[in-house]
Short mmCIF file of C-alpha atoms in Angstrom, two decimals:
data_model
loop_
_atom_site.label_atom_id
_atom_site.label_comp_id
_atom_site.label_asym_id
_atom_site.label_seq_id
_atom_site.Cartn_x
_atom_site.Cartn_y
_atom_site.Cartn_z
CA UNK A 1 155.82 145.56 86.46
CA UNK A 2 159.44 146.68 86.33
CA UNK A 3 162.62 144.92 87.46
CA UNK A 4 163.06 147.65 89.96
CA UNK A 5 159.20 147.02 91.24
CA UNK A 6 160.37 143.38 91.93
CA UNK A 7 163.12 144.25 93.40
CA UNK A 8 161.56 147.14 95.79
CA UNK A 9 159.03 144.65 96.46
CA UNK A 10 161.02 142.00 97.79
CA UNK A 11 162.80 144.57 99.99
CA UNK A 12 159.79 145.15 101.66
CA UNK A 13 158.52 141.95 102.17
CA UNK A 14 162.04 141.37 103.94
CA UNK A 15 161.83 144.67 106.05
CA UNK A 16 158.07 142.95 106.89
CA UNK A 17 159.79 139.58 107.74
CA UNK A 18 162.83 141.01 109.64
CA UNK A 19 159.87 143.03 111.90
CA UNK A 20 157.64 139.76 112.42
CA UNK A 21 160.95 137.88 113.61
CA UNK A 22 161.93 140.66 115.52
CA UNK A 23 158.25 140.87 117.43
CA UNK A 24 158.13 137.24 117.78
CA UNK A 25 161.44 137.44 119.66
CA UNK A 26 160.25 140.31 121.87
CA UNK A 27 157.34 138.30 123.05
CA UNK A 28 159.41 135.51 124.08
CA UNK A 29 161.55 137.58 126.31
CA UNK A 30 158.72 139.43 127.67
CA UNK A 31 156.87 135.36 128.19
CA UNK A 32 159.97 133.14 128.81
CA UNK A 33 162.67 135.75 129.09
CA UNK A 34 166.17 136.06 127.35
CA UNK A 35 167.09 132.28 128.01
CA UNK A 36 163.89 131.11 125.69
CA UNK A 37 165.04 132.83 122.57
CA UNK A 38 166.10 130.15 120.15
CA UNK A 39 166.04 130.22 116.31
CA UNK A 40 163.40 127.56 116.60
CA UNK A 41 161.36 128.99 119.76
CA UNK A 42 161.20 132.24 117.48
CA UNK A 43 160.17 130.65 114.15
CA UNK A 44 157.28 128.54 116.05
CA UNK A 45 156.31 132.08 117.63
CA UNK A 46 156.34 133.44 114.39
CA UNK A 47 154.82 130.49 112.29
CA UNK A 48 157.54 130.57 110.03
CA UNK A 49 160.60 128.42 109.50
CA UNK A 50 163.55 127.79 111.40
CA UNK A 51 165.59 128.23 108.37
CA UNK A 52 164.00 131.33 107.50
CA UNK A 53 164.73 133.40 111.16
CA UNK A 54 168.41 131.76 110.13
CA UNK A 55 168.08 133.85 106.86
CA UNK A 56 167.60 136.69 107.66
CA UNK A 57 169.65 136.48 111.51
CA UNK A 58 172.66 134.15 111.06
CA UNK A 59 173.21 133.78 114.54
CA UNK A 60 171.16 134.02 117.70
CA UNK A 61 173.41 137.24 119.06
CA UNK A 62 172.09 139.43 115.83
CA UNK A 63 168.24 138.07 116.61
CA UNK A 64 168.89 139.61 120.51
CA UNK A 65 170.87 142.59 118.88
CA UNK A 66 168.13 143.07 116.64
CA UNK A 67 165.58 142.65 119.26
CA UNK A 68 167.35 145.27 121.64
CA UNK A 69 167.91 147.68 118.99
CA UNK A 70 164.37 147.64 118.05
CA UNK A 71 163.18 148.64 121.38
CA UNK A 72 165.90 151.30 122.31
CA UNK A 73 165.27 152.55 118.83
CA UNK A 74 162.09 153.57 119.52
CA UNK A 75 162.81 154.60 123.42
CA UNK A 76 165.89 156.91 121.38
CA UNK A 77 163.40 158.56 119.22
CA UNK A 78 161.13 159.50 121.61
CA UNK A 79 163.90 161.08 124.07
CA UNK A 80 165.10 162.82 120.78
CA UNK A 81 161.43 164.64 120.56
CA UNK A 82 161.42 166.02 123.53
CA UNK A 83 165.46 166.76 123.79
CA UNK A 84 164.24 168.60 120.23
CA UNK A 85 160.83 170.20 121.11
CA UNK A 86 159.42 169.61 124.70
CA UNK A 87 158.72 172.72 126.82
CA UNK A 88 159.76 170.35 129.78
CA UNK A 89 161.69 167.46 128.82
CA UNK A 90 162.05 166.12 132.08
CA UNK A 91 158.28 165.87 132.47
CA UNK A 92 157.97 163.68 129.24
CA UNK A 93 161.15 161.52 130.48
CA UNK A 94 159.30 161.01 133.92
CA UNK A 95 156.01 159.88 131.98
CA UNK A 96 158.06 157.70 129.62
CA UNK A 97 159.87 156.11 132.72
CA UNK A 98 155.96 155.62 134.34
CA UNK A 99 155.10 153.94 131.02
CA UNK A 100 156.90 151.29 132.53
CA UNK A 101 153.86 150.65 135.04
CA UNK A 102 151.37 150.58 132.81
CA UNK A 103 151.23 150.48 128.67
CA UNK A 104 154.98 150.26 128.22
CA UNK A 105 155.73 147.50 130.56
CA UNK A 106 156.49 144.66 127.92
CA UNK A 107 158.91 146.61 125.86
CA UNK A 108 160.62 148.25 128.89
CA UNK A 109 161.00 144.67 130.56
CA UNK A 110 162.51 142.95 127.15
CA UNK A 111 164.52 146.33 127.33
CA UNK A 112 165.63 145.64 130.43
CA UNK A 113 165.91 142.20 129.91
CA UNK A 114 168.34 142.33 126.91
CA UNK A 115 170.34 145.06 128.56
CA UNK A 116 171.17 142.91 131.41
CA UNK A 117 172.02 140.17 129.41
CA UNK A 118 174.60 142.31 127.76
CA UNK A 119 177.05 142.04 130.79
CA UNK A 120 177.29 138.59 129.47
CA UNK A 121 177.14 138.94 125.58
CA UNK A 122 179.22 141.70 124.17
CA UNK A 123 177.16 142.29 120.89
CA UNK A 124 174.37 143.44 122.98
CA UNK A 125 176.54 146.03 124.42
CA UNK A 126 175.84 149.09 122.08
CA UNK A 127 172.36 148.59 121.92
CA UNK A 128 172.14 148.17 125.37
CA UNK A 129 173.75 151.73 125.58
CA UNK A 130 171.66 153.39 123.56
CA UNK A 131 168.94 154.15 125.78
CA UNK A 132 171.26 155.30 128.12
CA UNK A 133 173.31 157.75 125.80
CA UNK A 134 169.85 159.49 124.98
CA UNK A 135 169.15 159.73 128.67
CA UNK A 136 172.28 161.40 129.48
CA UNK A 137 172.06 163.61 126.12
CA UNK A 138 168.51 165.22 127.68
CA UNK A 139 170.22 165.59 130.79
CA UNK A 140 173.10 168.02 129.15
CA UNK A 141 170.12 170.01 128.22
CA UNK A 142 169.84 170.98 131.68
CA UNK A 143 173.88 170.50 133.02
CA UNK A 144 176.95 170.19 131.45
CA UNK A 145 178.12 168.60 134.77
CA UNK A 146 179.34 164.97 133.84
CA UNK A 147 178.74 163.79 137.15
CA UNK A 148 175.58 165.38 137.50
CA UNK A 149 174.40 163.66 134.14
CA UNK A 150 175.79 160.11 134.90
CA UNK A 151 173.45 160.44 138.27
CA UNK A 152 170.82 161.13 136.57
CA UNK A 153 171.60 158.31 133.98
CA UNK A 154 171.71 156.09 136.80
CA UNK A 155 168.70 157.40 138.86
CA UNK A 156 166.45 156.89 135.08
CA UNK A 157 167.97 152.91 135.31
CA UNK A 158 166.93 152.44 138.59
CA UNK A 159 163.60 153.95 138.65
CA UNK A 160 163.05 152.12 135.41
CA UNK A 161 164.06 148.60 137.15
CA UNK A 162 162.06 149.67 140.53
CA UNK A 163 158.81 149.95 138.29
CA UNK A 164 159.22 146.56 136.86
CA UNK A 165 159.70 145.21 139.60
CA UNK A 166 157.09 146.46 141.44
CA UNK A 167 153.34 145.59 140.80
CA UNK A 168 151.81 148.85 140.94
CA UNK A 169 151.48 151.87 139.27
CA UNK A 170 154.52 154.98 138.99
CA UNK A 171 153.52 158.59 139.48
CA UNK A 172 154.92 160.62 136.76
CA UNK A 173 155.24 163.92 138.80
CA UNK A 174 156.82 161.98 141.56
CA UNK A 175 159.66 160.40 139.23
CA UNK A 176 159.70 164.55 137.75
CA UNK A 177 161.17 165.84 141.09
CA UNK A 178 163.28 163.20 141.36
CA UNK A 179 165.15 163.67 138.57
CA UNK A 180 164.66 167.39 138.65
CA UNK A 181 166.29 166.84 142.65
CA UNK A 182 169.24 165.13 140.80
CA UNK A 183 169.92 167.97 138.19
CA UNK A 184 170.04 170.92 140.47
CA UNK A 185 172.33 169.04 142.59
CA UNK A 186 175.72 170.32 142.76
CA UNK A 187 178.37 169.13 145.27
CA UNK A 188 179.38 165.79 146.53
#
């Protein structure tokens, strides 16, 4: 075994703890919500250390920042395929926004959860955006009216808290002429 075999190693055992830290923090705020996310309620979660969640997140804003990225990462890359490749992005935004409902609903509620709490903790703030910039990226596919594309930003955050706050299911096509009513809207 080489030096650099060791040290690749090691990398990937941290990439492998940062994850398990990250996912036990994600099922706290989807159990207890934001306010139960401590180093130590995340390390019991975990089964790991206190001091070893302090390792690798010094303080408790880069667990939540990590946390938040995590889940808009993955809510970004998605939008990106179908800004990228979809015949009809707006149909695979409305079933992403559904997902909400049903498969999706823990992610999209710490999602929501850890945006919110961004109002109140600045570090969260560009995370928190992220979602939102890839919603209003799709929606210059189809206008390059800004006011047109912050509606439909803000129509995708709404239906997305509606859903989780609801208890039953979304209809996809439903939430696709809604936003489609949004985009071909074009006076005040």
């Amino acid at each position: 075994m080489t030096e650099q075999d060791t040290v690749d190693g090691r990398k990937l055992r941290g990439r492998r703890r940062r994850a398990q830290i990250i996912e036990a923090t994600l099922t706290i705020v989807h159990r207890d919500g934001a306010s139960g996310v401590t180093h130590r309620t995340v390390a019991k979660e975990a089964g790991i250390t206190t001091s070893l969640t302090l390792y690798y997140f010094a303080t408790l804003d880069e667990l939540l920042v990590a946390a938040l990225t995590s889940v808009t990462d993955a809510y970004t890359q998605r939008i990106r395929q179908l800004v990228d490749t979809a015949d009809d992005p707006l149909d695979g935004l409305a079933r992403l926004i559904a997902e909400s409902a049903g498969p999706g609903r823990e992610r999209a509620l710490a999602e929501r959860e850890l945006s919110t709490l961004a109002a109140r903790r600045p570090a969260l703030r560009p995370a928190a955006w992220r979602w939102r910039d890839s919603v209003a990226e799709l929606a210059r596919t189809q206008s390059d009216d800004p006011d047109i594309v912050e509606a439909f930003v803000a129509l995708c955050d709404g239906l997305c808290a509606a859903i989780l706050l609801g208890d039953r299911g979304a209809d996809p096509e439903h939430i696709r002429g809604l936003l489609g009513g949004v985009l071909r809207h074009t006076g005040p």
